Coordinates of C-alpha atoms and ligand atoms in Angstrom, one line a residue:
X8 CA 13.2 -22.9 -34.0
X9 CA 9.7 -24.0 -34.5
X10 CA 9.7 -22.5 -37.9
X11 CA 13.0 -23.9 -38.8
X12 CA 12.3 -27.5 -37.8
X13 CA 8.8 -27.7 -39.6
X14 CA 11.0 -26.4 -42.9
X15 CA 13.2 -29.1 -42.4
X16 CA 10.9 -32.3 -42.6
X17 CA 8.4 -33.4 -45.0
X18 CA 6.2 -34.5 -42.4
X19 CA 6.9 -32.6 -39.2
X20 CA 4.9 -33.7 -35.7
X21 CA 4.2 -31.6 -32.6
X22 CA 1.9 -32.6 -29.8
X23 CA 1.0 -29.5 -27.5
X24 CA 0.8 -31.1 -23.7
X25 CA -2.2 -29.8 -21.5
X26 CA -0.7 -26.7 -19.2
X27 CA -0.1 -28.1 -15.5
X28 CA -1.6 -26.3 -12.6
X29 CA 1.0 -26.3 -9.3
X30 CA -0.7 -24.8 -6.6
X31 CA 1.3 -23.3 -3.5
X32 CA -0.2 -23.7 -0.4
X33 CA 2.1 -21.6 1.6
X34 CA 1.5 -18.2 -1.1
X35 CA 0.9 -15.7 -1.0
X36 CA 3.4 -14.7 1.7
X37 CA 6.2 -12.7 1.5
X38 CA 9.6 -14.4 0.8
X39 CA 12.0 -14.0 3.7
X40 CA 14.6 -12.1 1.6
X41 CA 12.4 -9.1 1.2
X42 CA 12.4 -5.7 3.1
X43 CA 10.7 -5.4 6.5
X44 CA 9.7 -3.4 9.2
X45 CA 8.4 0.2 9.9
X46 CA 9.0 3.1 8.3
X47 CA 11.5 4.5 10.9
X48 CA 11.6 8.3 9.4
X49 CA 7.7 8.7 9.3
X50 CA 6.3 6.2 11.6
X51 CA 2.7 7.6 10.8
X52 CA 3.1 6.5 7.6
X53 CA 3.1 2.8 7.0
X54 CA 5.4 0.9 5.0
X55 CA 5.6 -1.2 3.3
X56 CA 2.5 -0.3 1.5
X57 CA 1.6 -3.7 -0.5
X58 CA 2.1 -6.2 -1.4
X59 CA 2.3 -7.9 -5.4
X60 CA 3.9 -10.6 -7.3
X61 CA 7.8 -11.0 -7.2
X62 CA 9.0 -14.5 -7.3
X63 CA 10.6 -16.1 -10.2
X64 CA 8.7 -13.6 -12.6
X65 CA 9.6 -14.5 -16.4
X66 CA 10.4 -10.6 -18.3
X67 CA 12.5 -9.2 -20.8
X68 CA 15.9 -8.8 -19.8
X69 CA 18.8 -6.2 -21.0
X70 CA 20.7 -8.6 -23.7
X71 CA 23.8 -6.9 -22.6
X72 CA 23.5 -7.2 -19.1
X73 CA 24.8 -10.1 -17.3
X74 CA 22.3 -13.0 -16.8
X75 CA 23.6 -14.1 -13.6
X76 CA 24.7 -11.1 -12.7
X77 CA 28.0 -12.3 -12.7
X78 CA 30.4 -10.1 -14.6
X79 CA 32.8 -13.1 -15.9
X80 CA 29.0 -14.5 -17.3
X81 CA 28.8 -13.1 -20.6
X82 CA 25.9 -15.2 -21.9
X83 CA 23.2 -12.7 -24.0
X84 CA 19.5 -13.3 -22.9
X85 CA 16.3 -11.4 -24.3
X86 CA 14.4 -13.2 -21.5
X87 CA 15.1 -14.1 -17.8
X88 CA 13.7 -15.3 -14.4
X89 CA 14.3 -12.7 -11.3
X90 CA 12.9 -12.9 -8.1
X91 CA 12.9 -9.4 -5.7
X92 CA 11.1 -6.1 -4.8
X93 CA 12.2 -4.9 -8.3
X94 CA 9.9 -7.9 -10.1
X95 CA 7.3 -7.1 -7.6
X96 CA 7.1 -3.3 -8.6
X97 CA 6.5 -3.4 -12.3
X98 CA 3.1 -5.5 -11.5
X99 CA 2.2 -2.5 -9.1
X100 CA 3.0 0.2 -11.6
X101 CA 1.3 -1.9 -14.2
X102 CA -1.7 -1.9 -12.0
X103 CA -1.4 1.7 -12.1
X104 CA -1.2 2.4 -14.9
X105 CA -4.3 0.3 -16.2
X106 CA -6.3 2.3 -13.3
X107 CA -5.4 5.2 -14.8
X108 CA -6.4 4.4 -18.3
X109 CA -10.0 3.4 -16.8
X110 CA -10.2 6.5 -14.4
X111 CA -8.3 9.6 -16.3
X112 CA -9.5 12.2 -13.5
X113 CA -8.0 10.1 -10.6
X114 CA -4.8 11.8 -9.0
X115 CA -1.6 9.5 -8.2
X116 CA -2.8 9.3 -4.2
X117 CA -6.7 8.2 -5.1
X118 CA -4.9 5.5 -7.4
X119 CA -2.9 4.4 -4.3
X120 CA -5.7 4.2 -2.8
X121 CA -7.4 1.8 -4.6
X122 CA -4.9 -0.5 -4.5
X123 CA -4.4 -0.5 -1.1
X124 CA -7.9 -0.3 0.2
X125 CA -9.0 -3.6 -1.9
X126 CA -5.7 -5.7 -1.4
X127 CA -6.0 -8.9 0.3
X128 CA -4.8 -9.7 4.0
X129 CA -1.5 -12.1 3.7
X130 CA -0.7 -14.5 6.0
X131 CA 2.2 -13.8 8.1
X132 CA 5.2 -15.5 7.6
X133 CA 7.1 -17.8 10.1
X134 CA 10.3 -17.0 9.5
X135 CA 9.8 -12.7 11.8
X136 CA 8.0 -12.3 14.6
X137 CA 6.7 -9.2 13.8
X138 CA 2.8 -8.4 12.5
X139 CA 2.2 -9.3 9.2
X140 CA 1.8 -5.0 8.3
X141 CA 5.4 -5.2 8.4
X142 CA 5.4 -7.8 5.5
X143 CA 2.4 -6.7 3.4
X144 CA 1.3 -3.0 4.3
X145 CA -2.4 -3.6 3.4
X146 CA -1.8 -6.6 1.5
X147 CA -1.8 -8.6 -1.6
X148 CA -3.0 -6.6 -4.5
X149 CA -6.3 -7.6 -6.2
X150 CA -6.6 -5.5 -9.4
X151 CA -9.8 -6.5 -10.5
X152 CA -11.5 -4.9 -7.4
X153 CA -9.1 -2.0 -7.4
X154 CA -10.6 -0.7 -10.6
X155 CA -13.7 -0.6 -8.5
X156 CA -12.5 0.5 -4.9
X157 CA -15.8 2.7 -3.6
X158 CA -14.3 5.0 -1.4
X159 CA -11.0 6.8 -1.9
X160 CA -8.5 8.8 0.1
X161 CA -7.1 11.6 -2.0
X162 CA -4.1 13.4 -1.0
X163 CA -3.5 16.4 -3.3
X164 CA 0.7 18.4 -3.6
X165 CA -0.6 20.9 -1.0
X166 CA -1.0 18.5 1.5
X167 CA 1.9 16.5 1.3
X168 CA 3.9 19.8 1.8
X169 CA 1.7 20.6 4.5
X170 CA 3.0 17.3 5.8
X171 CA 6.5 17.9 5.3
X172 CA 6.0 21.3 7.5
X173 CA 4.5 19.2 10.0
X174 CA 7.8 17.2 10.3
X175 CA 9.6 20.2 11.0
X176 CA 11.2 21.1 7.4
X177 CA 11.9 24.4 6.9
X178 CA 10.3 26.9 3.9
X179 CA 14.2 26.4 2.3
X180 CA 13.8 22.6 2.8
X181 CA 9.9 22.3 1.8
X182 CA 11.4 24.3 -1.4
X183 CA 14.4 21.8 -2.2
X184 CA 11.5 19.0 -2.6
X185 CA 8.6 21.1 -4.3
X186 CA 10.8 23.5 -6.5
X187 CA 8.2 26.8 -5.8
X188 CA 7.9 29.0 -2.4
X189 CA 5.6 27.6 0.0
X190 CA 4.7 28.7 3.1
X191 CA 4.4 26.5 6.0
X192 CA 1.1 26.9 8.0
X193 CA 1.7 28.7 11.9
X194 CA 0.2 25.7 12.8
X195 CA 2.7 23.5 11.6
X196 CA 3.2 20.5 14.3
X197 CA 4.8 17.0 14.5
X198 CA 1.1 15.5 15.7
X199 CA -0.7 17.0 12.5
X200 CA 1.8 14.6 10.3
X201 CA -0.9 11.5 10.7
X202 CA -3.8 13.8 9.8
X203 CA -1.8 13.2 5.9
X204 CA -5.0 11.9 4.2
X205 CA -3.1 8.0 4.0
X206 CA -5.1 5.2 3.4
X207 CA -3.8 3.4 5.9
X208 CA -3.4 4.7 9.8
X209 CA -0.4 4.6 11.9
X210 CA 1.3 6.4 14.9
X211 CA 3.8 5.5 17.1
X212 CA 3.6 6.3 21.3
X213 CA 6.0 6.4 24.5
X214 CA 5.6 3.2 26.4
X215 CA 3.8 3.1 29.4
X216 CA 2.0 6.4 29.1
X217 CA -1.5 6.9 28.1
X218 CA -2.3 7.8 24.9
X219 CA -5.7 9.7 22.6
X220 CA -4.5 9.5 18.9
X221 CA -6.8 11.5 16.4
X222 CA -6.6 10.6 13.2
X223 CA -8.7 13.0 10.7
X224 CA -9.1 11.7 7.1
X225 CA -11.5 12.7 3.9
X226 CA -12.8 10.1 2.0
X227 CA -14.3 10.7 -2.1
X228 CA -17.0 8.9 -3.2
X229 CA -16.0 7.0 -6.3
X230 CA -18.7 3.9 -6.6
X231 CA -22.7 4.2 -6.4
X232 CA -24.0 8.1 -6.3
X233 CA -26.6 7.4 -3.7
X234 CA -24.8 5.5 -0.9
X235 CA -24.4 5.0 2.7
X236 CA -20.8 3.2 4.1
X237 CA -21.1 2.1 7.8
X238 CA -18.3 1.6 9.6
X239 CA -16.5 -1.8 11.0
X240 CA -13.6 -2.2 13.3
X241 CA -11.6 -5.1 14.0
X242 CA -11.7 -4.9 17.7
X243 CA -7.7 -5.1 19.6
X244 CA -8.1 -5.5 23.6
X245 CA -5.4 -3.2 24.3
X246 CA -6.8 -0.2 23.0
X247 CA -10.3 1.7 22.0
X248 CA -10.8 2.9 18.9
X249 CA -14.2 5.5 17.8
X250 CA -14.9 6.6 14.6
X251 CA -17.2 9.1 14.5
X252 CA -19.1 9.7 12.4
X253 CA -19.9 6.3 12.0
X254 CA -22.1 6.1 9.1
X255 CA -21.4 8.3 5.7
X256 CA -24.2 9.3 3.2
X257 CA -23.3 10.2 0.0
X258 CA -25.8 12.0 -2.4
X259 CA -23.1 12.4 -5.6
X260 CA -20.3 11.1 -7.5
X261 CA -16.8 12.6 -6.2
X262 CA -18.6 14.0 -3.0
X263 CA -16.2 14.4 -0.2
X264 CA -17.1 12.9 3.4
X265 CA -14.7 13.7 6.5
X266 CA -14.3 11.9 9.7
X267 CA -12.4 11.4 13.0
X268 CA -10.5 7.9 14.3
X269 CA -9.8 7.7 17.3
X270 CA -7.7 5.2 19.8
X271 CA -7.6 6.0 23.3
X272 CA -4.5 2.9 25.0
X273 CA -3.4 2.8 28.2
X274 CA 0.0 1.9 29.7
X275 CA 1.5 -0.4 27.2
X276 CA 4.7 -1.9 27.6
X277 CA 7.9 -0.9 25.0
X278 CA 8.5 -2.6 21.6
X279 CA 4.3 -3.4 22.2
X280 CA 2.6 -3.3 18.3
X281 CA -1.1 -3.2 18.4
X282 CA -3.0 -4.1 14.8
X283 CA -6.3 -3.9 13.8
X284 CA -8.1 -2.3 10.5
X285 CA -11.0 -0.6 9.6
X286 CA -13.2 -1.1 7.2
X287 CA -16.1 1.2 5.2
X288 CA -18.8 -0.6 3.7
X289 CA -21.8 0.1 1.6
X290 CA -22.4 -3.9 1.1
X291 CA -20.7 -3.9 -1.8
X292 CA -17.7 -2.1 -1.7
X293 CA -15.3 -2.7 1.7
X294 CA -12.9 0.0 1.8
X295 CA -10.1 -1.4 4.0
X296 CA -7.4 0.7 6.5
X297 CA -4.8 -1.1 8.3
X298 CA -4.3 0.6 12.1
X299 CA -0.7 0.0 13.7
X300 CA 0.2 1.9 16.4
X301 CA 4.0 1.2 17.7
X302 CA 5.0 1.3 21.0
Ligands
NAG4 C1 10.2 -21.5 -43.3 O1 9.5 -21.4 -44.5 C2 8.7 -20.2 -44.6 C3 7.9 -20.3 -45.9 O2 8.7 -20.7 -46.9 C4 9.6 -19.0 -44.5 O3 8.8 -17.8 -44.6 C5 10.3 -19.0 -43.2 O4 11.3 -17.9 -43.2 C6 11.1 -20.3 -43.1 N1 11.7 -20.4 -41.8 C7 13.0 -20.6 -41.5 C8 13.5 -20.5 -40.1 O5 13.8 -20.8 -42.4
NAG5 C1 12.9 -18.6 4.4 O1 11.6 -19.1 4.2 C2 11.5 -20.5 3.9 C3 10.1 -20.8 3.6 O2 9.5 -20.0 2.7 C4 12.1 -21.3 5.0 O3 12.1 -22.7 4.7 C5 13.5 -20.9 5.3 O4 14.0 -21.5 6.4 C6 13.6 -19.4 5.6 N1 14.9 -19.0 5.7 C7 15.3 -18.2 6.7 C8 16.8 -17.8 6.8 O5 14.6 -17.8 7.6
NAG6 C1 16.5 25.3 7.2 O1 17.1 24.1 7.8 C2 18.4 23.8 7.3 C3 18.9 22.6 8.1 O2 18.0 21.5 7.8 C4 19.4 25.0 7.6 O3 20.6 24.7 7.1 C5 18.8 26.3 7.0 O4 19.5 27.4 7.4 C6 17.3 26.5 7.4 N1 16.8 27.6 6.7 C7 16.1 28.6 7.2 C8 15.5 29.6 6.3 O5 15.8 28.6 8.4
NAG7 C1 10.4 32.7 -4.4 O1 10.7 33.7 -3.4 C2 11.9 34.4 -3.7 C3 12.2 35.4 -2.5 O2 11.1 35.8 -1.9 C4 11.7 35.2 -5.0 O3 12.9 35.9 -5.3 C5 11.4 34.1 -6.1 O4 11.2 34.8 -7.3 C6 10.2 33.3 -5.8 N1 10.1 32.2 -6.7 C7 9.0 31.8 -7.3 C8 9.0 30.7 -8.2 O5 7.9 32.4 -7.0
NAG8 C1 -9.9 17.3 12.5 O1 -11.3 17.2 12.5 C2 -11.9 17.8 13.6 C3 -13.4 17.5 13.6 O2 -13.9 17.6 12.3 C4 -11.7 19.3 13.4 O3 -12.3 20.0 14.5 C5 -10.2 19.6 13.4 O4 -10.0 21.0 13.2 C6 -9.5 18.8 12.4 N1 -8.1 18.9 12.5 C7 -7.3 19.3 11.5 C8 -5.9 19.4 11.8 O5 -7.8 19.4 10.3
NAG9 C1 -11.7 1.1 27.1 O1 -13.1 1.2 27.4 C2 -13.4 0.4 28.6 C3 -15.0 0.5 28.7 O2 -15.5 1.7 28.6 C4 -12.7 1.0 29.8 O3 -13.0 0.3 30.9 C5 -11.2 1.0 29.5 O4 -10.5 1.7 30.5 C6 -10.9 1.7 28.2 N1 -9.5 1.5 27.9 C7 -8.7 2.5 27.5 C8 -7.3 2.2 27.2 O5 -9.1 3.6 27.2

């Protein structure tokens, strides 16, 4: 069109206006018309997991798909507008994918990781009552800092079938989803499923009984060779929480530190959700867990 109408005149005219900033006050939250609430086949695993982009996102579009989604609406677009979970995802797998290019020897789960560990708290949003986890997961992701997360939390295929064992899936079902014979540990058992090294924590208990959760995760140093990470956690009155050990040393690149989380609650009411996070720091790098545990 541009090139058309400067073909057309002798002496053709453009102005380009200055770009207009419109900043939202209220963002980011997440929109009231996306998913919510906890993950109710694994409740030690959290979901959502994050949080990203997904409101009126300008992207190519199938020219032979229906703009409006209408079928009567036969109008041909190269480009369109969307707004959903499906807008939001290709900024995530982007993210992904540009983590990957600048670390080829991270697996899938430390890439996770990253993103989740450095994403940004979100306000909650008015429209639920429930805590903002159940929105965000860990938050809004911040890619810049992803590239650069410090600590992460590898999970490698072993242990996710591990995990599926744990659930109570049988060798035959464990197969269906791995495609080779595996063989579940004797141990296998329902409480080991939150010991799946997750970057974020989260178990569900019976109301009004007392509870110990042990949470045991493996973190693998990915920032400074020589560093120490001490460890902050945002306190919740209704339960305790230990971490111990409380301070991780690091000599190497890609060493591997473990530790135990513990929260001990007492007799909390039903439909109860207590928050809180923890956080590994070296003083530059804050490696960031959000804690739910569902009553
Ligand atoms: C405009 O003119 C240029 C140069 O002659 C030509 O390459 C281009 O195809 C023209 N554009 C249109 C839309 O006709
Ligand atoms: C959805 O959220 C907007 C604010 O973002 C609010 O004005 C609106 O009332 C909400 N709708 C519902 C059905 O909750
Ligand atoms: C595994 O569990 C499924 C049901 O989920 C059952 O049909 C099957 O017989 C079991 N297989 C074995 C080997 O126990
Ligand atoms: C899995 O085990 C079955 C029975 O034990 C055997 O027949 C099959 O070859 C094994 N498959 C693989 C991929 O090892
Ligand atoms: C969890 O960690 C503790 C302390 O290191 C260890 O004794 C226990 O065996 C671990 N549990 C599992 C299931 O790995
Ligand atoms: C938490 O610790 C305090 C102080 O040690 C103790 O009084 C309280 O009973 C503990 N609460 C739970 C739920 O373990």
């Amino acid at each position: 069109m541009v090139s058309s109408y400067a073909n057309s005149t002798e002496n053709p005219k453009a102005e380009i206006l200055k770009s207009e900033a419109i900043k939202d006050i209220i963002a980011p939250i997440v929109v009231n018309f996306s998913s919510r609430r906890p993950n109710r086949i694994v409740p030690e695993i959290l979901k959502p997991d994050i949080s990203a982009l997904g409101v009126e996102i300008l992207a190519a579009f199938s020219p032979v798909g229906s703009m409006s989604h209408y079928d009567e609406d036969k109008r041909s677009v190269r480009y369109n507008i969307l707004s959903g979970t499906s807008m939001s995802c290709p900024h995530v797998s982007g993210l992904s994918a540009y983590l990957k290019s600048c670390h080829p020897d991270w697996s899938p789960a430390s890439i996770k990781s990253a993103i989740l560990t450095t994403a940004k708290p979100m306000k909650k949003s008015f429209s639920f009552n429930l805590v903002g986890e159940f929105e965000y997961g860990s938050g809004h992701v911040n890619p810049l800092q992803a590239d650069d997360p410090g600590l992460v939390y590898d999970i490698s295929k072993e242990d996710y079938l591990e995990m599926l064992c744990n659930l109570g899936l049988n060798a035959s079902n464990v197969k269906l989803i791995s495609g080779e014979n595996y063989t579940c540990p004797a141990t296998s058992h329902r409480d080991l499923v939150k010991n799946l090294n997750y970057p974020s924590l989260e178990a569900k208990v019976e109301a009004l009984k007392p509870f110990k959760l042990m949470f045991n995760r493996t973190v693998t140093n990915v920032g400074f060779a020589n560093s120490i990470y001490k460890v902050s956690v945002l306190p919740n009155s209704k339960v305790n929480i230990t971490v111990e050990p409380d301070i991780l040393s690091f000599k190497s690149l890609n060493e591997k530190k473990s530790f135990v989380f513990t929260i001990f609650g007492g007799e909390i009411p039903n439909q109860n959700v207590i928050s809180s996070s923890l956080v590994w720091s070296d003083g530059t790098h804050n490696v960031r867990s959000s804690i739910i545990v569902m009553v």
